[in-house]
mmCIF file of C-alpha atoms and ligand atoms in Angstrom:
data_model
loop_
_atom_site.group_PDB
_atom_site.id
_atom_site.type_symbol
_atom_site.label_atom_id
_atom_site.label_comp_id
_atom_site.label_asym_id
_atom_site.label_seq_id
_atom_site.Cartn_x
_atom_site.Cartn_y
_atom_site.Cartn_z
ATOM 1 C CA MET A 1 -27.920 33.037 -70.998
ATOM 2 C CA PHE A 2 -28.139 30.898 -67.860
ATOM 3 C CA GLN A 3 -31.287 31.178 -65.759
ATOM 4 C CA LYS A 4 -31.108 31.737 -61.971
ATOM 5 C CA ASP A 5 -30.844 27.998 -61.264
ATOM 6 C CA LEU A 6 -29.422 24.812 -62.743
ATOM 7 C CA ILE A 7 -32.222 22.271 -62.504
ATOM 8 C CA SER A 8 -32.054 20.453 -65.846
ATOM 9 C CA ILE A 9 -29.775 20.390 -68.907
ATOM 10 C CA HIS A 10 -33.029 20.635 -70.892
ATOM 11 C CA ASP A 11 -33.280 24.280 -69.728
ATOM 12 C CA LEU A 12 -29.846 25.228 -71.103
ATOM 13 C CA ALA A 13 -29.021 26.602 -74.529
ATOM 14 C CA ALA A 14 -26.179 24.942 -76.447
ATOM 15 C CA PRO A 15 -23.958 28.075 -76.202
ATOM 16 C CA ASP A 16 -24.437 28.024 -72.379
ATOM 17 C CA VAL A 17 -22.972 24.528 -72.302
ATOM 18 C CA THR A 18 -20.068 25.539 -74.546
ATOM 19 C CA ALA A 19 -19.319 28.548 -72.312
ATOM 20 C CA LEU A 20 -19.491 26.357 -69.214
ATOM 21 C CA PHE A 21 -17.037 23.850 -70.679
ATOM 22 C CA THR A 22 -14.621 26.633 -71.706
ATOM 23 C CA LEU A 23 -14.707 28.022 -68.159
ATOM 24 C CA ALA A 24 -14.327 24.548 -66.646
ATOM 25 C CA ALA A 25 -11.306 23.828 -68.864
ATOM 26 C CA GLY A 26 -9.716 27.112 -67.738
ATOM 27 C CA MET A 27 -10.383 26.300 -64.098
ATOM 28 C CA LYS A 28 -8.923 22.830 -64.540
ATOM 29 C CA ALA A 29 -5.793 24.148 -66.270
ATOM 30 C CA ARG A 30 -5.231 27.218 -64.051
ATOM 31 C CA PRO A 31 -7.018 26.701 -60.705
ATOM 32 C CA ARG A 32 -4.959 29.426 -59.011
ATOM 33 C CA ASP A 33 -6.446 32.093 -61.283
ATOM 34 C CA PHE A 34 -9.869 31.476 -59.716
ATOM 35 C CA ARG A 35 -8.965 31.482 -56.015
ATOM 36 C CA ALA A 36 -11.040 34.617 -55.305
ATOM 37 C CA THR A 37 -13.876 34.095 -57.810
ATOM 38 C CA LEU A 38 -16.461 33.410 -55.067
ATOM 39 C CA SER A 39 -14.635 35.151 -52.238
ATOM 40 C CA GLY A 40 -16.863 35.329 -49.148
ATOM 41 C CA LYS A 41 -19.757 33.434 -50.754
ATOM 42 C CA ILE A 42 -21.460 30.512 -49.023
ATOM 43 C CA LEU A 43 -23.185 27.485 -50.542
ATOM 44 C CA ALA A 44 -25.711 25.516 -48.476
ATOM 45 C CA MET A 45 -25.747 21.836 -49.474
ATOM 46 C CA ILE A 46 -28.963 19.941 -48.619
ATOM 47 C CA PHE A 47 -28.718 16.143 -48.819
ATOM 48 C CA GLU A 48 -31.711 13.802 -48.478
ATOM 49 C CA LYS A 49 -29.563 10.983 -49.916
ATOM 50 C CA SER A 50 -26.003 9.688 -49.512
ATOM 51 C CA SER A 51 -23.118 11.083 -51.552
ATOM 52 C CA THR A 52 -19.361 10.869 -51.903
ATOM 53 C CA ARG A 53 -18.535 12.700 -55.156
ATOM 54 C CA THR A 54 -21.214 15.396 -55.050
ATOM 55 C CA ARG A 55 -20.674 16.331 -51.436
ATOM 56 C CA VAL A 56 -16.875 16.417 -51.567
ATOM 57 C CA SER A 57 -16.529 18.037 -54.996
ATOM 58 C CA PHE A 58 -19.006 20.840 -54.241
ATOM 59 C CA GLU A 59 -17.418 21.574 -50.873
ATOM 60 C CA ALA A 60 -13.863 21.427 -52.259
ATOM 61 C CA GLY A 61 -14.950 23.518 -55.247
ATOM 62 C CA MET A 62 -16.405 26.290 -53.075
ATOM 63 C CA THR A 63 -13.222 26.383 -50.961
ATOM 64 C CA GLN A 64 -11.022 26.479 -54.061
ATOM 65 C CA LEU A 65 -13.057 29.437 -55.389
ATOM 66 C CA GLY A 66 -12.527 31.396 -52.142
ATOM 67 C CA GLY A 67 -15.919 30.653 -50.607
ATOM 68 C CA ALA A 68 -17.313 28.088 -48.196
ATOM 69 C CA ALA A 69 -19.921 25.331 -48.158
ATOM 70 C CA GLN A 70 -22.208 24.047 -45.418
ATOM 71 C CA PHE A 71 -23.322 20.399 -45.375
ATOM 72 C CA LEU A 72 -26.955 20.100 -44.294
ATOM 73 C CA SER A 73 -28.264 16.577 -43.899
ATOM 74 C CA ALA A 74 -32.020 16.716 -44.389
ATOM 75 C CA ARG A 75 -32.266 14.455 -41.334
ATOM 76 C CA ASP A 76 -30.699 17.159 -39.176
ATOM 77 C CA ILE A 77 -32.380 20.315 -40.417
ATOM 78 C CA GLN A 78 -36.036 21.142 -39.772
ATOM 79 C CA LEU A 79 -36.931 20.201 -43.361
ATOM 80 C CA GLY A 80 -36.681 16.569 -42.238
ATOM 81 C CA ARG A 81 -39.270 17.258 -39.504
ATOM 82 C CA GLY A 82 -41.762 18.765 -41.882
ATOM 83 C CA GLU A 83 -40.772 22.437 -42.177
ATOM 84 C CA PRO A 84 -42.065 23.544 -45.598
ATOM 85 C CA VAL A 85 -39.595 23.621 -48.485
ATOM 86 C CA SER A 86 -40.796 27.163 -49.186
ATOM 87 C CA ASP A 87 -39.776 28.406 -45.722
ATOM 88 C CA THR A 88 -36.467 26.544 -45.919
ATOM 89 C CA ALA A 89 -35.717 28.224 -49.247
ATOM 90 C CA ARG A 90 -36.693 31.694 -48.042
ATOM 91 C CA VAL A 91 -34.723 31.432 -44.804
ATOM 92 C CA LEU A 92 -31.569 30.036 -46.429
ATOM 93 C CA SER A 93 -31.777 32.903 -48.946
ATOM 94 C CA ARG A 94 -31.236 35.320 -46.026
ATOM 95 C CA TYR A 95 -28.032 33.564 -44.903
ATOM 96 C CA VAL A 96 -26.196 32.155 -47.892
ATOM 97 C CA ASP A 97 -25.546 32.851 -51.594
ATOM 98 C CA GLY A 98 -26.520 29.553 -53.192
ATOM 99 C CA ILE A 99 -28.182 26.194 -52.512
ATOM 100 C CA MET A 100 -27.208 22.797 -53.862
ATOM 101 C CA ALA A 101 -29.751 20.078 -53.139
ATOM 102 C CA ARG A 102 -29.906 16.292 -53.560
ATOM 103 C CA THR A 103 -33.468 15.113 -53.038
ATOM 104 C CA PHE A 104 -35.836 12.228 -53.674
ATOM 105 C CA ALA A 105 -38.742 14.097 -55.319
ATOM 106 C CA HIS A 106 -37.732 16.298 -58.249
ATOM 107 C CA GLN A 107 -40.481 18.686 -57.152
ATOM 108 C CA THR A 108 -38.498 19.485 -53.991
ATOM 109 C CA VAL A 109 -35.664 21.005 -56.042
ATOM 110 C CA LEU A 110 -38.198 22.844 -58.235
ATOM 111 C CA ASP A 111 -39.852 24.258 -55.107
ATOM 112 C CA LEU A 112 -36.522 25.287 -53.593
ATOM 113 C CA ALA A 113 -35.716 27.145 -56.809
ATOM 114 C CA ALA A 114 -39.164 28.769 -56.930
ATOM 115 C CA TYR A 115 -38.991 30.116 -53.373
ATOM 116 C CA ALA A 116 -35.261 30.883 -53.028
ATOM 117 C CA THR A 117 -34.048 34.279 -54.164
ATOM 118 C CA ILE A 118 -30.571 32.761 -54.644
ATOM 119 C CA PRO A 119 -29.369 30.205 -57.246
ATOM 120 C CA VAL A 120 -30.334 26.556 -56.721
ATOM 121 C CA VAL A 121 -28.273 23.717 -58.230
ATOM 122 C CA ASN A 122 -29.748 20.246 -58.670
ATOM 123 C CA GLY A 123 -27.308 17.772 -57.108
ATOM 124 C CA LEU A 124 -29.472 14.761 -58.162
ATOM 125 C CA THR A 125 -33.162 13.972 -57.875
ATOM 126 C CA ASP A 126 -35.114 10.822 -58.681
ATOM 127 C CA LEU A 127 -35.605 12.323 -62.153
ATOM 128 C CA LEU A 128 -32.335 14.049 -63.127
ATOM 129 C CA HIS A 129 -28.614 14.389 -62.407
ATOM 130 C CA PRO A 130 -27.542 17.397 -64.511
ATOM 131 C CA CYS A 131 -24.127 18.029 -62.905
ATOM 132 C CA GLN A 132 -23.210 14.430 -63.711
ATOM 133 C CA GLY A 133 -24.403 14.714 -67.311
ATOM 134 C CA LEU A 134 -22.515 17.955 -67.893
ATOM 135 C CA ALA A 135 -19.297 16.578 -66.371
ATOM 136 C CA ASP A 136 -19.636 13.488 -68.571
ATOM 137 C CA TYR A 137 -19.991 15.443 -71.816
ATOM 138 C CA PHE A 138 -17.032 17.601 -70.705
ATOM 139 C CA THR A 139 -15.008 14.401 -70.155
ATOM 140 C CA MET A 140 -16.086 13.143 -73.575
ATOM 141 C CA SER A 141 -14.897 16.406 -75.161
ATOM 142 C CA GLU A 142 -11.497 15.964 -73.494
ATOM 143 C CA LYS A 143 -11.188 12.385 -74.711
ATOM 144 C CA PHE A 144 -12.268 13.012 -78.313
ATOM 145 C CA GLY A 145 -11.244 16.652 -78.868
ATOM 146 C CA SER A 146 -14.682 17.666 -80.116
ATOM 147 C CA LEU A 147 -18.189 16.411 -79.427
ATOM 148 C CA LYS A 148 -19.980 16.961 -82.722
ATOM 149 C CA GLY A 149 -21.008 13.737 -84.425
ATOM 150 C CA LEU A 150 -20.084 11.405 -81.546
ATOM 151 C CA LYS A 151 -22.470 8.713 -80.293
ATOM 152 C CA LEU A 152 -23.127 7.862 -76.639
ATOM 153 C CA ALA A 153 -24.788 4.545 -75.788
ATOM 154 C CA TYR A 154 -26.393 4.170 -72.360
ATOM 155 C CA VAL A 155 -27.144 0.560 -71.379
ATOM 156 C CA GLY A 156 -29.180 -0.288 -68.277
ATOM 157 C CA ASP A 157 -31.868 1.359 -66.155
ATOM 158 C CA GLY A 158 -33.695 4.352 -67.666
ATOM 159 C CA ASN A 159 -32.932 6.456 -64.599
ATOM 160 C CA ASN A 160 -31.921 9.984 -63.527
ATOM 161 C CA VAL A 161 -28.440 9.685 -65.074
ATOM 162 C CA ALA A 162 -29.858 8.320 -68.339
ATOM 163 C CA HIS A 163 -32.323 11.236 -68.451
ATOM 164 C CA SER A 164 -29.615 13.874 -68.031
ATOM 165 C CA LEU A 165 -27.448 12.218 -70.693
ATOM 166 C CA MET A 166 -30.476 12.218 -73.035
ATOM 167 C CA TYR A 167 -30.925 15.953 -72.413
ATOM 168 C CA GLY A 168 -27.206 16.639 -72.857
ATOM 169 C CA GLY A 169 -26.817 15.031 -76.287
ATOM 170 C CA PRO A 170 -28.672 17.671 -78.306
ATOM 171 C CA LYS A 171 -26.907 20.511 -76.452
ATOM 172 C CA CYS A 172 -23.511 19.000 -77.317
ATOM 173 C CA GLY A 173 -24.139 17.681 -80.847
ATOM 174 C CA VAL A 174 -23.984 14.069 -79.646
ATOM 175 C CA ASP A 175 -26.263 11.241 -80.821
ATOM 176 C CA VAL A 176 -27.681 9.274 -77.876
ATOM 177 C CA ALA A 177 -28.918 5.680 -77.811
ATOM 178 C CA VAL A 178 -30.524 4.246 -74.673
ATOM 179 C CA ALA A 179 -31.069 0.506 -74.295
ATOM 180 C CA THR A 180 -33.054 -0.840 -71.338
ATOM 181 C CA PRO A 181 -34.882 -4.047 -70.479
ATOM 182 C CA ALA A 182 -38.652 -3.898 -71.014
ATOM 183 C CA GLY A 183 -40.281 -2.084 -68.114
ATOM 184 C CA TYR A 184 -37.213 0.018 -67.305
ATOM 185 C CA GLU A 185 -37.485 2.568 -70.117
ATOM 186 C CA PRO A 186 -36.711 6.251 -69.489
ATOM 187 C CA ASP A 187 -39.526 8.560 -68.372
ATOM 188 C CA ALA A 188 -41.976 9.221 -71.225
ATOM 189 C CA THR A 189 -41.898 13.013 -70.782
ATOM 190 C CA VAL A 190 -38.103 13.048 -70.798
ATOM 191 C CA ILE A 191 -38.113 10.954 -73.993
ATOM 192 C CA ALA A 192 -40.545 13.381 -75.657
ATOM 193 C CA ASN A 193 -38.580 16.475 -74.577
ATOM 194 C CA ALA A 194 -35.227 14.979 -75.545
ATOM 195 C CA ARG A 195 -36.617 13.896 -78.934
ATOM 196 C CA ALA A 196 -37.817 17.435 -79.617
ATOM 197 C CA ASP A 197 -34.442 18.850 -78.531
ATOM 198 C CA ALA A 198 -32.624 16.340 -80.751
ATOM 199 C CA ALA A 199 -34.815 17.181 -83.761
ATOM 200 C CA ALA A 200 -34.122 20.898 -83.253
ATOM 201 C CA ALA A 201 -30.385 20.315 -82.841
ATOM 202 C CA GLY A 202 -30.015 17.816 -85.689
ATOM 203 C CA THR A 203 -28.916 14.965 -83.417
ATOM 204 C CA THR A 204 -30.599 11.604 -82.902
ATOM 205 C CA LEU A 205 -32.161 9.833 -79.923
ATOM 206 C CA LEU A 206 -32.753 6.089 -80.052
ATOM 207 C CA VAL A 207 -34.640 4.311 -77.251
ATOM 208 C CA THR A 208 -34.509 0.549 -77.672
ATOM 209 C CA HIS A 209 -34.504 -2.821 -75.898
ATOM 210 C CA SER A 210 -31.468 -3.957 -77.918
ATOM 211 C CA ARG A 211 -28.081 -3.463 -76.240
ATOM 212 C CA GLU A 212 -26.335 -4.387 -79.488
ATOM 213 C CA GLU A 213 -28.243 -1.799 -81.522
ATOM 214 C CA ALA A 214 -27.472 0.926 -78.990
ATOM 215 C CA VAL A 215 -23.775 0.130 -78.678
ATOM 216 C CA ALA A 216 -23.059 -0.350 -82.414
ATOM 217 C CA GLY A 217 -20.470 2.261 -83.421
ATOM 218 C CA ALA A 218 -20.754 4.178 -80.124
ATOM 219 C CA HIS A 219 -17.866 6.315 -78.866
ATOM 220 C CA VAL A 220 -19.025 6.041 -75.255
ATOM 221 C CA VAL A 221 -20.630 3.037 -73.584
ATOM 222 C CA TYR A 222 -22.223 4.188 -70.336
ATOM 223 C CA THR A 223 -24.017 2.358 -67.564
ATOM 224 C CA ASP A 224 -25.280 3.010 -64.039
ATOM 225 C CA VAL A 225 -26.572 0.961 -61.115
ATOM 226 C CA TRP A 226 -29.687 -1.174 -61.603
ATOM 227 C CA ALA A 227 -31.238 0.036 -58.331
ATOM 228 C CA SER A 228 -30.871 3.737 -57.587
ATOM 229 C CA MET A 229 -31.023 5.379 -54.176
ATOM 230 C CA GLY A 230 -34.565 4.954 -52.864
ATOM 231 C CA GLN A 231 -35.071 1.672 -54.787
ATOM 232 C CA GLU A 232 -33.205 -0.562 -52.320
ATOM 233 C CA ALA A 233 -36.323 -2.709 -51.717
ATOM 234 C CA GLU A 234 -36.395 -3.593 -55.438
ATOM 235 C CA GLN A 235 -32.728 -4.654 -55.556
ATOM 236 C CA GLN A 236 -33.367 -8.431 -55.745
ATOM 237 C CA LYS A 237 -36.119 -8.125 -58.362
ATOM 238 C CA ARG A 238 -33.964 -5.779 -60.424
ATOM 239 C CA VAL A 239 -30.979 -8.142 -60.341
ATOM 240 C CA ARG A 240 -33.309 -10.795 -61.816
ATOM 241 C CA ASP A 241 -34.880 -8.459 -64.378
ATOM 242 C CA PHE A 242 -31.493 -7.124 -65.548
ATOM 243 C CA ALA A 243 -29.933 -10.589 -65.992
ATOM 244 C CA GLY A 244 -27.797 -10.475 -69.156
ATOM 245 C CA TRP A 245 -27.538 -6.664 -69.082
ATOM 246 C CA THR A 246 -24.008 -6.473 -67.656
ATOM 247 C CA VAL A 247 -21.672 -4.338 -69.784
ATOM 248 C CA THR A 248 -18.950 -6.831 -70.710
ATOM 249 C CA ASP A 249 -15.885 -6.825 -72.964
ATOM 250 C CA ASP A 250 -17.978 -8.604 -75.608
ATOM 251 C CA LEU A 251 -20.549 -5.795 -75.641
ATOM 252 C CA LEU A 252 -17.835 -3.115 -75.669
ATOM 253 C CA ALA A 253 -16.291 -4.837 -78.717
ATOM 254 C CA LEU A 254 -19.363 -3.780 -80.756
ATOM 255 C CA ALA A 255 -18.591 -0.092 -80.137
ATOM 256 C CA ASP A 256 -16.203 2.171 -82.053
ATOM 257 C CA LYS A 257 -12.542 1.124 -81.839
ATOM 258 C CA ARG A 258 -11.743 4.269 -79.803
ATOM 259 C CA ALA A 259 -14.736 3.829 -77.467
ATOM 260 C CA VAL A 260 -14.426 4.619 -73.764
ATOM 261 C CA PHE A 261 -16.433 3.187 -70.872
ATOM 262 C CA MET A 262 -18.212 5.588 -68.517
ATOM 263 C CA HIS A 263 -20.055 5.177 -65.210
ATOM 264 C CA CYS A 264 -21.165 7.938 -62.848
ATOM 265 C CA LEU A 265 -20.183 5.790 -59.811
ATOM 266 C CA PRO A 266 -20.730 4.241 -57.353
ATOM 267 C CA ALA A 267 -20.388 1.036 -59.450
ATOM 268 C CA HIS A 268 -21.360 -2.536 -58.664
ATOM 269 C CA ARG A 269 -18.778 -4.679 -60.408
ATOM 270 C CA GLY A 270 -20.344 -7.963 -61.499
ATOM 271 C CA GLU A 271 -23.818 -6.389 -61.792
ATOM 272 C CA GLU A 272 -24.210 -3.551 -64.321
ATOM 273 C CA VAL A 273 -20.554 -3.781 -65.427
ATOM 274 C CA SER A 274 -17.900 -6.485 -65.353
ATOM 275 C CA ALA A 275 -14.774 -5.746 -63.322
ATOM 276 C CA SER A 276 -12.664 -6.163 -66.462
ATOM 277 C CA VAL A 277 -14.537 -3.322 -68.223
ATOM 278 C CA CYS A 278 -14.866 -1.080 -65.163
ATOM 279 C CA ASP A 279 -11.162 -1.365 -64.333
ATOM 280 C CA GLY A 280 -9.959 -1.939 -67.905
ATOM 281 C CA PRO A 281 -8.010 0.261 -70.331
ATOM 282 C CA ARG A 282 -11.151 1.849 -71.871
ATOM 283 C CA SER A 283 -12.531 2.979 -68.514
ATOM 284 C CA VAL A 284 -12.481 6.742 -67.794
ATOM 285 C CA ILE A 285 -14.512 6.569 -64.576
ATOM 286 C CA TYR A 286 -12.048 8.496 -62.418
ATOM 287 C CA ASP A 287 -11.671 11.262 -65.026
ATOM 288 C CA GLU A 288 -15.452 11.639 -64.936
ATOM 289 C CA ALA A 289 -15.364 11.860 -61.151
ATOM 290 C CA GLU A 290 -12.568 14.452 -61.241
ATOM 291 C CA ASN A 291 -14.388 16.536 -63.822
ATOM 292 C CA ARG A 292 -17.402 16.860 -61.521
ATOM 293 C CA LEU A 293 -15.172 19.257 -59.549
ATOM 294 C CA HIS A 294 -14.125 21.425 -62.498
ATOM 295 C CA VAL A 295 -17.529 21.576 -64.178
ATOM 296 C CA GLN A 296 -19.353 22.307 -60.902
ATOM 297 C CA LYS A 297 -16.872 25.099 -60.107
ATOM 298 C CA ALA A 298 -17.773 26.591 -63.489
ATOM 299 C CA ILE A 299 -21.491 26.239 -62.649
ATOM 300 C CA LEU A 300 -21.035 27.857 -59.223
ATOM 301 C CA ALA A 301 -18.965 30.726 -60.640
ATOM 302 C CA THR A 302 -21.524 31.317 -63.393
ATOM 303 C CA LEU A 303 -24.560 31.307 -61.084
ATOM 304 C CA MET A 304 -23.123 32.748 -57.860
ATOM 305 C CA GLY A 305 -20.537 35.125 -59.298
ATOM 306 C CA ARG A 306 -23.148 37.478 -60.725
ATOM 307 C CA SER A 307 -23.862 39.615 -57.674
HETATM 308 N N1 CP B 401 -21.948 10.220 -59.168
HETATM 309 C C1 CP B 401 -22.366 10.762 -58.012
HETATM 310 O O1 CP B 401 -23.176 11.681 -57.990
HETATM 311 O O2 CP B 401 -21.797 10.234 -56.904
HETATM 312 P P1 CP B 401 -22.232 10.492 -55.385
HETATM 313 O O3 CP B 401 -23.549 9.794 -55.158
HETATM 314 O O4 CP B 401 -21.112 9.873 -54.584
HETATM 315 O O5 CP B 401 -22.338 11.965 -55.150
HETATM 316 N N1 NVA B 402 -28.811 6.493 -60.449
HETATM 317 C C1 NVA B 402 -27.995 6.584 -59.256
HETATM 318 C C2 NVA B 402 -26.940 7.622 -59.423
HETATM 319 C C3 NVA B 402 -26.027 7.811 -58.241
HETATM 320 C C4 NVA B 402 -25.034 8.900 -58.439
HETATM 321 C C5 NVA B 402 -28.890 6.909 -58.066
HETATM 322 O O1 NVA B 402 -29.789 7.751 -58.203
HETATM 323 O O2 NVA B 402 -28.701 6.303 -57.011
#
């Protein structure tokens, strides 16, 4: 059973994820059947960081479900001038039916959820990107028919997207391998939690510095930017530290014959991925982006359709 909020895939039970994917598939196949699902409901969308996919897909999703969404740049609302997160959460709870937030500190989303009486959805923090991870496993299920026994290899920075993919594997029956350069490993707590989840689910989690070991036999080869939002000052250093870590055709050749390439986008062709892989026949990047819409509609309907 879903909790009030969607903060982390780690908090979900495997059957919750299955139910979400079934609903998302129905919404994707028959969008007209869900035109009144959130009739009259309003989602407030707080953004401390830039966004194309998250902003547009959440707003379009709310409209398609019969509701509405309000874009709130943190620069424009009082939160950006120091109004407490707790007051922001309590006040928004009096006006709207749900909050989606993209923040720097993960604690900000946790605090919003703690003080809001309405559902809060994590639209990316420095630590996690659960909507992305869920949409990616949904995309993987479409491409391969079933998820059980598949292997996902993440190559690059041990960042928010990597963390959510690590949490998603055990919930979906997928083995996860994460390869990073030394010094860019995933968060130690996330590794420990994901390892425990994997042990309980009977899946595996490998964290390594070997790209080749991670990619061997993988069904998905995934990468993300080397410098995430908020790390712009480190861009030059990271380009140096990640030299040789570009996902190329040669690396992809070590994966399973049916392997697909995934990236949450935005992508930097020539940095974390070569243009020939990103725009090549194995790439499913636009399917991933589309599925953000369907999976998030399922999340919104599940959390906001209760009352
Ligand atoms: N993948 C993703 O979340 O994209 P945006 O930053 O454009 O929302
Ligand atoms: N890791 C990236 C993901 C963007 C969707 C970032 O946080 O900037």
